[in-house]
Amino acid sequence: MLVTLGTNQTIAANSTATFQYSPTSFQKLFLRLEDADWADAKITVQVGSTTICNGASVLGLLYYSSLGCNNNTNLSGTAGGCAIDFGSH
C-alpha cells in the first residue's frame, strides 16, 4: 500500500516537520527536496516505538540507496529526489 504524506509542504531552513501515519510495516521512503541547501537535510523515520533512521544525512542516504537500487536518484544543484529502500520493518 502506498501512502502519501506531506505533499507540497514547505519547510523553512533549520526547521522540522512531522508527517504521521500509523503503519504496521514500512519498506521504502520516497523524497523530493527542492532548495539550494537540500543536501543538508536530515531524515528520521520511526515505525511505532522503533526508530529505524535517526537524523541521517539525506545526501548520504541517497548515495547509499543508489548503490543497491539501480541509481534511483535525481540530483541537481537546487533539488534532489529518491526512493530510499529500508528493507522490511
PDB file of N, CA and C in Angstrom:
ATOM      1  N   MET A   1       0.845  -1.167   0.000  1.00  0.00           N
ATOM      2  CA  MET A   1       0.000   0.000   0.000  1.00  0.00           C
ATOM      3  C   MET A   1       0.895   1.235   0.000  1.00  0.00           C
ATOM      4  N   LEU A   2       0.601   2.180  -0.866  1.00  0.00           N
ATOM      5  CA  LEU A   2       1.329   3.428  -0.952  1.00  0.00           C
ATOM      6  C   LEU A   2       0.522   4.512  -0.255  1.00  0.00           C
ATOM      7  N   VAL A   3       1.159   5.198   0.691  1.00  0.00           N
ATOM      8  CA  VAL A   3       0.513   6.272   1.430  1.00  0.00           C
ATOM      9  C   VAL A   3       1.305   7.544   1.175  1.00  0.00           C
ATOM     10  N   THR A   4       0.635   8.610   0.810  1.00  0.00           N
ATOM     11  CA  THR A   4       1.287   9.887   0.544  1.00  0.00           C
ATOM     12  C   THR A   4       1.101  10.802   1.741  1.00  0.00           C
ATOM     13  N   LEU A   5       2.217  11.302   2.255  1.00  0.00           N
ATOM     14  CA  LEU A   5       2.198  12.233   3.379  1.00  0.00           C
ATOM     15  C   LEU A   5       3.007  13.466   3.007  1.00  0.00           C
ATOM     16  N   GLY A   6       2.560  14.616   3.422  1.00  0.00           N
ATOM     17  CA  GLY A   6       3.344  15.829   3.248  1.00  0.00           C
ATOM     18  C   GLY A   6       3.467  16.323   1.824  1.00  0.00           C
ATOM     19  N   THR A   7       2.459  16.157   0.996  1.00  0.00           N
ATOM     20  CA  THR A   7       2.504  16.634  -0.377  1.00  0.00           C
ATOM     21  C   THR A   7       2.488  18.156  -0.418  1.00  0.00           C
ATOM     22  N   ASN A   8       3.398  18.736  -1.203  1.00  0.00           N
ATOM     23  CA  ASN A   8       3.505  20.187  -1.386  1.00  0.00           C
ATOM     24  C   ASN A   8       3.661  20.943  -0.068  1.00  0.00           C
ATOM     25  N   GLN A   9       4.461  20.410   0.828  1.00  0.00           N
ATOM     26  CA  GLN A   9       4.720  21.055   2.110  1.00  0.00           C
ATOM     27  C   GLN A   9       5.975  21.910   2.007  1.00  0.00           C
ATOM     28  N   THR A  10       5.929  23.106   2.561  1.00  0.00           N
ATOM     29  CA  THR A  10       7.089  23.982   2.618  1.00  0.00           C
ATOM     30  C   THR A  10       7.642  23.950   4.031  1.00  0.00           C
ATOM     31  N   ILE A  11       8.926  23.655   4.138  1.00  0.00           N
ATOM     32  CA  ILE A  11       9.589  23.600   5.436  1.00  0.00           C
ATOM     33  C   ILE A  11      10.756  24.583   5.383  1.00  0.00           C
ATOM     34  N   ALA A  12      10.747  25.568   6.248  1.00  0.00           N
ATOM     35  CA  ALA A  12      11.787  26.588   6.255  1.00  0.00           C
ATOM     36  C   ALA A  12      13.123  26.005   6.700  1.00  0.00           C
ATOM     37  N   ALA A  13      14.191  26.683   6.331  1.00  0.00           N
ATOM     38  CA  ALA A  13      15.532  26.254   6.734  1.00  0.00           C
ATOM     39  C   ALA A  13      15.632  26.188   8.255  1.00  0.00           C
ATOM     40  N   ASN A  14      16.381  25.217   8.748  1.00  0.00           N
ATOM     41  CA  ASN A  14      16.607  24.998  10.181  1.00  0.00           C
ATOM     42  C   ASN A  14      15.327  24.737  10.955  1.00  0.00           C
ATOM     43  N   SER A  15      14.344  24.146  10.304  1.00  0.00           N
ATOM     44  CA  SER A  15      13.104  23.782  10.989  1.00  0.00           C
ATOM     45  C   SER A  15      12.818  22.308  10.745  1.00  0.00           C
ATOM     46  N   THR A  16      11.803  21.793  11.401  1.00  0.00           N
ATOM     47  CA  THR A  16      11.450  20.387  11.252  1.00  0.00           C
ATOM     48  C   THR A  16       9.973  20.257  10.889  1.00  0.00           C
ATOM     49  N   ALA A  17       9.627  19.096  10.370  1.00  0.00           N
ATOM     50  CA  ALA A  17       8.229  18.782  10.067  1.00  0.00           C
ATOM     51  C   ALA A  17       8.015  17.311  10.383  1.00  0.00           C
ATOM     52  N   THR A  18       6.845  16.994  10.898  1.00  0.00           N
ATOM     53  CA  THR A  18       6.489  15.619  11.205  1.00  0.00           C
ATOM     54  C   THR A  18       5.237  15.258  10.415  1.00  0.00           C
ATOM     55  N   PHE A  19       5.316  14.126   9.716  1.00  0.00           N
ATOM     56  CA  PHE A  19       4.186  13.619   8.956  1.00  0.00           C
ATOM     57  C   PHE A  19       3.824  12.279   9.564  1.00  0.00           C
ATOM     58  N   GLN A  20       2.642  12.180  10.162  1.00  0.00           N
ATOM     59  CA  GLN A  20       2.271  10.998  10.918  1.00  0.00           C
ATOM     60  C   GLN A  20       1.323  10.090  10.157  1.00  0.00           C
ATOM     61  N   TYR A  21       1.565   8.808  10.336  1.00  0.00           N
ATOM     62  CA  TYR A  21       0.714   7.757   9.821  1.00  0.00           C
ATOM     63  C   TYR A  21       0.992   6.542  10.687  1.00  0.00           C
ATOM     64  N   SER A  22       0.054   5.651  10.857  1.00  0.00           N
ATOM     65  CA  SER A  22       0.243   4.500  11.742  1.00  0.00           C
ATOM     66  C   SER A  22       0.290   3.196  10.949  1.00  0.00           C
ATOM     67  N   PRO A  23       1.401   2.927  10.281  1.00  0.00           N
ATOM     68  CA  PRO A  23       1.502   1.679   9.521  1.00  0.00           C
ATOM     69  C   PRO A  23       1.883   0.514  10.419  1.00  0.00           C
ATOM     70  N   THR A  24       1.666  -0.686   9.935  1.00  0.00           N
ATOM     71  CA  THR A  24       2.140  -1.868  10.654  1.00  0.00           C
ATOM     72  C   THR A  24       3.471  -2.342  10.086  1.00  0.00           C
ATOM     73  N   SER A  25       3.851  -1.800   8.925  1.00  0.00           N
ATOM     74  CA  SER A  25       5.149  -2.131   8.340  1.00  0.00           C
ATOM     75  C   SER A  25       5.625  -0.958   7.491  1.00  0.00           C
ATOM     76  N   PHE A  26       6.903  -0.994   7.138  1.00  0.00           N
ATOM     77  CA  PHE A  26       7.499   0.092   6.364  1.00  0.00           C
ATOM     78  C   PHE A  26       8.623  -0.475   5.512  1.00  0.00           C
ATOM     79  N   GLN A  27       8.664  -0.100   4.241  1.00  0.00           N
ATOM     80  CA  GLN A  27       9.718  -0.588   3.358  1.00  0.00           C
ATOM     81  C   GLN A  27      10.499   0.534   2.685  1.00  0.00           C
ATOM     82  N   LYS A  28       9.826   1.490   2.087  1.00  0.00           N
ATOM     83  CA  LYS A  28      10.514   2.451   1.225  1.00  0.00           C
ATOM     84  C   LYS A  28      10.004   3.871   1.449  1.00  0.00           C
ATOM     85  N   LEU A  29      10.929   4.821   1.417  1.00  0.00           N
ATOM     86  CA  LEU A  29      10.618   6.235   1.580  1.00  0.00           C
ATOM     87  C   LEU A  29      10.959   6.962   0.287  1.00  0.00           C
ATOM     88  N   PHE A  30       9.992   7.679  -0.277  1.00  0.00           N
ATOM     89  CA  PHE A  30      10.203   8.474  -1.480  1.00  0.00           C
ATOM     90  C   PHE A  30      10.309   9.938  -1.078  1.00  0.00           C
ATOM     91  N   LEU A  31      11.352  10.608  -1.544  1.00  0.00           N
ATOM     92  CA  LEU A  31      11.576  12.008  -1.190  1.00  0.00           C
ATOM     93  C   LEU A  31      11.756  12.861  -2.431  1.00  0.00           C
ATOM     94  N   ARG A  32      11.291  14.077  -2.341  1.00  0.00           N
ATOM     95  CA  ARG A  32      11.598  15.106  -3.335  1.00  0.00           C
ATOM     96  C   ARG A  32      11.879  16.373  -2.550  1.00  0.00           C
ATOM     97  N   LEU A  33      13.103  16.869  -2.642  1.00  0.00           N
ATOM     98  CA  LEU A  33      13.534  18.040  -1.893  1.00  0.00           C
ATOM     99  C   LEU A  33      13.925  19.136  -2.875  1.00  0.00           C
ATOM    100  N   GLU A  34      13.375  20.321  -2.687  1.00  0.00           N
ATOM    101  CA  GLU A  34      13.668  21.439  -3.584  1.00  0.00           C
ATOM    102  C   GLU A  34      14.126  22.638  -2.777  1.00  0.00           C
ATOM    103  N   ASP A  35      15.425  22.900  -2.824  1.00  0.00           N
ATOM    104  CA  ASP A  35      16.012  24.017  -2.106  1.00  0.00           C
ATOM    105  C   ASP A  35      17.492  24.029  -2.438  1.00  0.00           C
ATOM    106  N   ALA A  36      18.113  25.164  -2.353  1.00  0.00           N
ATOM    107  CA  ALA A  36      19.546  25.239  -2.617  1.00  0.00           C
ATOM    108  C   ALA A  36      20.335  24.413  -1.601  1.00  0.00           C
ATOM    109  N   ASP A  37      19.808  24.245  -0.383  1.00  0.00           N
ATOM    110  CA  ASP A  37      20.503  23.512   0.683  1.00  0.00           C
ATOM    111  C   ASP A  37      19.875  22.152   0.949  1.00  0.00           C
ATOM    112  N   TRP A  38      19.211  21.555  -0.027  1.00  0.00           N
ATOM    113  CA  TRP A  38      18.502  20.292   0.179  1.00  0.00           C
ATOM    114  C   TRP A  38      19.423  19.184   0.663  1.00  0.00           C
ATOM    115  N   ALA A  39      20.700  19.206   0.257  1.00  0.00           N
ATOM    116  CA  ALA A  39      21.623  18.133   0.623  1.00  0.00           C
ATOM    117  C   ALA A  39      21.984  18.148   2.107  1.00  0.00           C
ATOM    118  N   ASP A  40      21.666  19.217   2.822  1.00  0.00           N
ATOM    119  CA  ASP A  40      21.958  19.310   4.254  1.00  0.00           C
ATOM    120  C   ASP A  40      20.825  18.768   5.125  1.00  0.00           C
ATOM    121  N   ALA A  41      19.736  18.321   4.518  1.00  0.00           N
ATOM    122  CA  ALA A  41      18.581  17.834   5.278  1.00  0.00           C
ATOM    123  C   ALA A  41      18.928  16.562   6.043  1.00  0.00           C
ATOM    124  N   LYS A  42      18.263  16.357   7.161  1.00  0.00           N
ATOM    125  CA  LYS A  42      18.399  15.151   7.984  1.00  0.00           C
ATOM    126  C   LYS A  42      17.055  14.439   8.017  1.00  0.00           C
ATOM    127  N   ILE A  43      17.091  13.111   7.954  1.00  0.00           N
ATOM    128  CA  ILE A  43      15.881  12.296   7.904  1.00  0.00           C
ATOM    129  C   ILE A  43      15.797  11.411   9.140  1.00  0.00           C
ATOM    130  N   THR A  44      14.615  11.371   9.760  1.00  0.00           N
ATOM    131  CA  THR A  44      14.339  10.443  10.853  1.00  0.00           C
ATOM    132  C   THR A  44      13.072   9.676  10.496  1.00  0.00           C
ATOM    133  N   VAL A  45      13.136   8.352  10.584  1.00  0.00           N
ATOM    134  CA  VAL A  45      11.983   7.501  10.308  1.00  0.00           C
ATOM    135  C   VAL A  45      11.730   6.644  11.538  1.00  0.00           C
ATOM    136  N   GLN A  46      10.502   6.685  12.025  1.00  0.00           N
ATOM    137  CA  GLN A  46      10.124   5.913  13.202  1.00  0.00           C
ATOM    138  C   GLN A  46       8.859   5.136  12.883  1.00  0.00           C
ATOM    139  N   VAL A  47       8.877   3.839  13.165  1.00  0.00           N
ATOM    140  CA  VAL A  47       7.708   2.984  12.996  1.00  0.00           C
ATOM    141  C   VAL A  47       7.321   2.501  14.385  1.00  0.00           C
ATOM    142  N   GLY A  48       6.164   2.961  14.855  1.00  0.00           N
ATOM    143  CA  GLY A  48       5.770   2.650  16.228  1.00  0.00           C
ATOM    144  C   GLY A  48       6.773   3.251  17.194  1.00  0.00           C
ATOM    145  N   SER A  49       7.301   2.459  18.090  1.00  0.00           N
ATOM    146  CA  SER A  49       8.303   2.944  19.034  1.00  0.00           C
ATOM    147  C   SER A  49       9.725   2.630  18.570  1.00  0.00           C
ATOM    148  N   THR A  50       9.857   2.094  17.351  1.00  0.00           N
ATOM    149  CA  THR A  50      11.171   1.726  16.820  1.00  0.00           C
ATOM    150  C   THR A  50      11.654   2.771  15.832  1.00  0.00           C
ATOM    151  N   THR A  51      12.804   3.358  16.107  1.00  0.00           N
ATOM    152  CA  THR A  51      13.418   4.316  15.184  1.00  0.00           C
ATOM    153  C   THR A  51      14.354   3.541  14.281  1.00  0.00           C
ATOM    154  N   ILE A  52      14.104   3.592  12.958  1.00  0.00           N
ATOM    155  CA  ILE A  52      14.947   2.850  12.029  1.00  0.00           C
ATOM    156  C   ILE A  52      15.938   3.746  11.300  1.00  0.00           C
ATOM    157  N   CYS A  53      15.765   5.046  11.426  1.00  0.00           N
ATOM    158  CA  CYS A  53      16.694   6.009  10.833  1.00  0.00           C
ATOM    159  C   CYS A  53      16.595   7.269  11.682  1.00  0.00           C
ATOM    160  N   ASN A  54      17.687   7.707  12.285  1.00  0.00           N
ATOM    161  CA  ASN A  54      17.629   8.823  13.217  1.00  0.00           C
ATOM    162  C   ASN A  54      18.607   9.920  12.817  1.00  0.00           C
ATOM    163  N   GLY A  55      18.097  10.979  12.223  1.00  0.00           N
ATOM    164  CA  GLY A  55      18.915  12.133  11.885  1.00  0.00           C
ATOM    165  C   GLY A  55      19.979  11.851  10.842  1.00  0.00           C
ATOM    166  N   ALA A  56      19.712  10.932   9.936  1.00  0.00           N
ATOM    167  CA  ALA A  56      20.696  10.584   8.910  1.00  0.00           C
ATOM    168  C   ALA A  56      20.722  11.648   7.816  1.00  0.00           C
ATOM    169  N   SER A  57      21.880  11.881   7.268  1.00  0.00           N
ATOM    170  CA  SER A  57      22.048  12.830   6.179  1.00  0.00           C
ATOM    171  C   SER A  57      21.298  12.342   4.948  1.00  0.00           C
ATOM    172  N   VAL A  58      20.469  13.212   4.367  1.00  0.00           N
ATOM    173  CA  VAL A  58      19.726  12.812   3.179  1.00  0.00           C
ATOM    174  C   VAL A  58      20.683  12.522   2.021  1.00  0.00           C
ATOM    175  N   LEU A  59      21.768  13.264   1.912  1.00  0.00           N
ATOM    176  CA  LEU A  59      22.719  13.023   0.833  1.00  0.00           C
ATOM    177  C   LEU A  59      23.404  11.669   1.003  1.00  0.00           C
ATOM    178  N   GLY A  60      23.770  11.334   2.229  1.00  0.00           N
ATOM    179  CA  GLY A  60      24.364  10.022   2.497  1.00  0.00           C
ATOM    180  C   GLY A  60      23.401   8.897   2.192  1.00  0.00           C
ATOM    181  N   LEU A  61      22.130   9.058   2.576  1.00  0.00           N
ATOM    182  CA  LEU A  61      21.121   8.041   2.281  1.00  0.00           C
ATOM    183  C   LEU A  61      20.899   7.903   0.778  1.00  0.00           C
ATOM    184  N   LEU A  62      20.945   9.014   0.062  1.00  0.00           N
ATOM    185  CA  LEU A  62      20.786   8.954  -1.393  1.00  0.00           C
ATOM    186  C   LEU A  62      21.901   8.150  -2.032  1.00  0.00           C
ATOM    187  N   TYR A  63      23.121   8.433  -1.643  1.00  0.00           N
ATOM    188  CA  TYR A  63      24.250   7.712  -2.220  1.00  0.00           C
ATOM    189  C   TYR A  63      24.215   6.234  -1.839  1.00  0.00           C
ATOM    190  N   TYR A  64      23.922   5.937  -0.586  1.00  0.00           N
ATOM    191  CA  TYR A  64      23.850   4.552  -0.128  1.00  0.00           C
ATOM    192  C   TYR A  64      22.743   3.793  -0.847  1.00  0.00           C
ATOM    193  N   SER A  65      21.576   4.415  -0.958  1.00  0.00           N
ATOM    194  CA  SER A  65      20.448   3.772  -1.605  1.00  0.00           C
ATOM    195  C   SER A  65      20.712   3.543  -3.089  1.00  0.00           C
ATOM    196  N   SER A  66      21.394   4.456  -3.737  1.00  0.00           N
ATOM    197  CA  SER A  66      21.650   4.314  -5.170  1.00  0.00           C
ATOM    198  C   SER A  66      22.610   3.166  -5.465  1.00  0.00           C
ATOM    199  N   LEU A  67      23.402   2.746  -4.490  1.00  0.00           N
ATOM    200  CA  LEU A  67      24.301   1.608  -4.693  1.00  0.00           C
ATOM    201  C   LEU A  67      23.532   0.321  -4.957  1.00  0.00           C
ATOM    202  N   GLY A  68      22.437   0.107  -4.237  1.00  0.00           N
ATOM    203  CA  GLY A  68      21.685  -1.141  -4.365  1.00  0.00           C
ATOM    204  C   GLY A  68      20.354  -1.012  -5.076  1.00  0.00           C
ATOM    205  N   CYS A  69      20.016   0.179  -5.547  1.00  0.00           N
ATOM    206  CA  CYS A  69      18.689   0.385  -6.127  1.00  0.00           C
ATOM    207  C   CYS A  69      18.755   0.906  -7.549  1.00  0.00           C
ATOM    208  N   ASN A  70      19.766   0.505  -8.288  1.00  0.00           N
ATOM    209  CA  ASN A  70      19.874   0.862  -9.704  1.00  0.00           C
ATOM    210  C   ASN A  70      19.813   2.357  -9.967  1.00  0.00           C
ATOM    211  N   ASN A  71      20.535   3.121  -9.154  1.00  0.00           N
ATOM    212  CA  ASN A  71      20.662   4.567  -9.364  1.00  0.00           C
ATOM    213  C   ASN A  71      19.310   5.260  -9.463  1.00  0.00           C
ATOM    214  N   ASN A  72      18.527   5.177  -8.395  1.00  0.00           N
ATOM    215  CA  ASN A  72      17.189   5.761  -8.396  1.00  0.00           C
ATOM    216  C   ASN A  72      17.190   7.200  -7.887  1.00  0.00           C
ATOM    217  N   THR A  73      18.312   7.883  -7.994  1.00  0.00           N
ATOM    218  CA  THR A  73      18.395   9.249  -7.502  1.00  0.00           C
ATOM    219  C   THR A  73      18.295  10.247  -8.643  1.00  0.00           C
ATOM    220  N   ASN A  74      17.866  11.445  -8.297  1.00  0.00           N
ATOM    221  CA  ASN A  74      17.812  12.551  -9.231  1.00  0.00           C
ATOM    222  C   ASN A  74      18.379  13.746  -8.494  1.00  0.00           C
ATOM    223  N   LEU A  75      19.621  14.107  -8.800  1.00  0.00           N
ATOM    224  CA  LEU A  75      20.307  15.151  -8.058  1.00  0.00           C
ATOM    225  C   LEU A  75      20.636  16.329  -8.962  1.00  0.00           C
ATOM    226  N   SER A  76      20.443  17.539  -8.444  1.00  0.00           N
ATOM    227  CA  SER A  76      20.892  18.742  -9.129  1.00  0.00           C
ATOM    228  C   SER A  76      21.275  19.756  -8.073  1.00  0.00           C
ATOM    229  N   GLY A  77      21.685  20.939  -8.489  1.00  0.00           N
ATOM    230  CA  GLY A  77      22.103  21.954  -7.538  1.00  0.00           C
ATOM    231  C   GLY A  77      20.997  22.472  -6.645  1.00  0.00           C
ATOM    232  N   THR A  78      19.764  22.446  -7.129  1.00  0.00           N
ATOM    233  CA  THR A  78      18.663  23.020  -6.357  1.00  0.00           C
ATOM    234  C   THR A  78      17.583  22.021  -5.984  1.00  0.00           C
ATOM    235  N   ALA A  79      17.763  20.736  -6.324  1.00  0.00           N
ATOM    236  CA  ALA A  79      16.721  19.770  -5.996  1.00  0.00           C
ATOM    237  C   ALA A  79      17.303  18.354  -5.956  1.00  0.00           C
ATOM    238  N   GLY A  80      16.626  17.507  -5.235  1.00  0.00           N
ATOM    239  CA  GLY A  80      17.008  16.100  -5.173  1.00  0.00           C
ATOM    240  C   GLY A  80      15.772  15.258  -4.957  1.00  0.00           C
ATOM    241  N   GLY A  81      15.803  14.073  -5.501  1.00  0.00           N
ATOM    242  CA  GLY A  81      14.685  13.158  -5.318  1.00  0.00           C
ATOM    243  C   GLY A  81      15.170  11.742  -5.315  1.00  0.00           C
ATOM    244  N   CYS A  82      14.534  10.875  -4.547  1.00  0.00           N
ATOM    245  CA  CYS A  82      14.992   9.497  -4.484  1.00  0.00           C
ATOM    246  C   CYS A  82      13.949   8.608  -3.841  1.00  0.00           C
ATOM    247  N   ALA A  83      14.220   7.313  -3.905  1.00  0.00           N
ATOM    248  CA  ALA A  83      13.479   6.312  -3.164  1.00  0.00           C
ATOM    249  C   ALA A  83      14.504   5.585  -2.307  1.00  0.00           C
ATOM    250  N   ILE A  84      14.353   5.650  -0.984  1.00  0.00           N
ATOM    251  CA  ILE A  84      15.298   5.013  -0.079  1.00  0.00           C
ATOM    252  C   ILE A  84      14.665   3.730   0.441  1.00  0.00           C
ATOM    253  N   ASP A  85      15.294   2.606   0.133  1.00  0.00           N
ATOM    254  CA  ASP A  85      14.778   1.282   0.498  1.00  0.00           C
ATOM    255  C   ASP A  85      15.333   0.896   1.864  1.00  0.00           C
ATOM    256  N   PHE A  86      14.459   0.734   2.856  1.00  0.00           N
ATOM    257  CA  PHE A  86      14.860   0.362   4.202  1.00  0.00           C
ATOM    258  C   PHE A  86      14.671  -1.123   4.465  1.00  0.00           C
ATOM    259  N   GLY A  87      14.345  -1.898   3.443  1.00  0.00           N
ATOM    260  CA  GLY A  87      14.091  -3.324   3.656  1.00  0.00           C
ATOM    261  C   GLY A  87      12.710  -3.517   4.246  1.00  0.00           C
ATOM    262  N   SER A  88      12.549  -4.488   5.103  1.00  0.00           N
ATOM    263  CA  SER A  88      11.250  -4.764   5.713  1.00  0.00           C
ATOM    264  C   SER A  88      11.309  -4.518   7.209  1.00  0.00           C
ATOM    265  N   HIS A  89      10.479  -3.583   7.676  1.00  0.00           N
ATOM    266  CA  HIS A  89      10.399  -3.261   9.109  1.00  0.00           C
ATOM    267  C   HIS A  89       8.965  -3.324   9.546  1.00  0.00           C
TER     268      HIS A  89
END
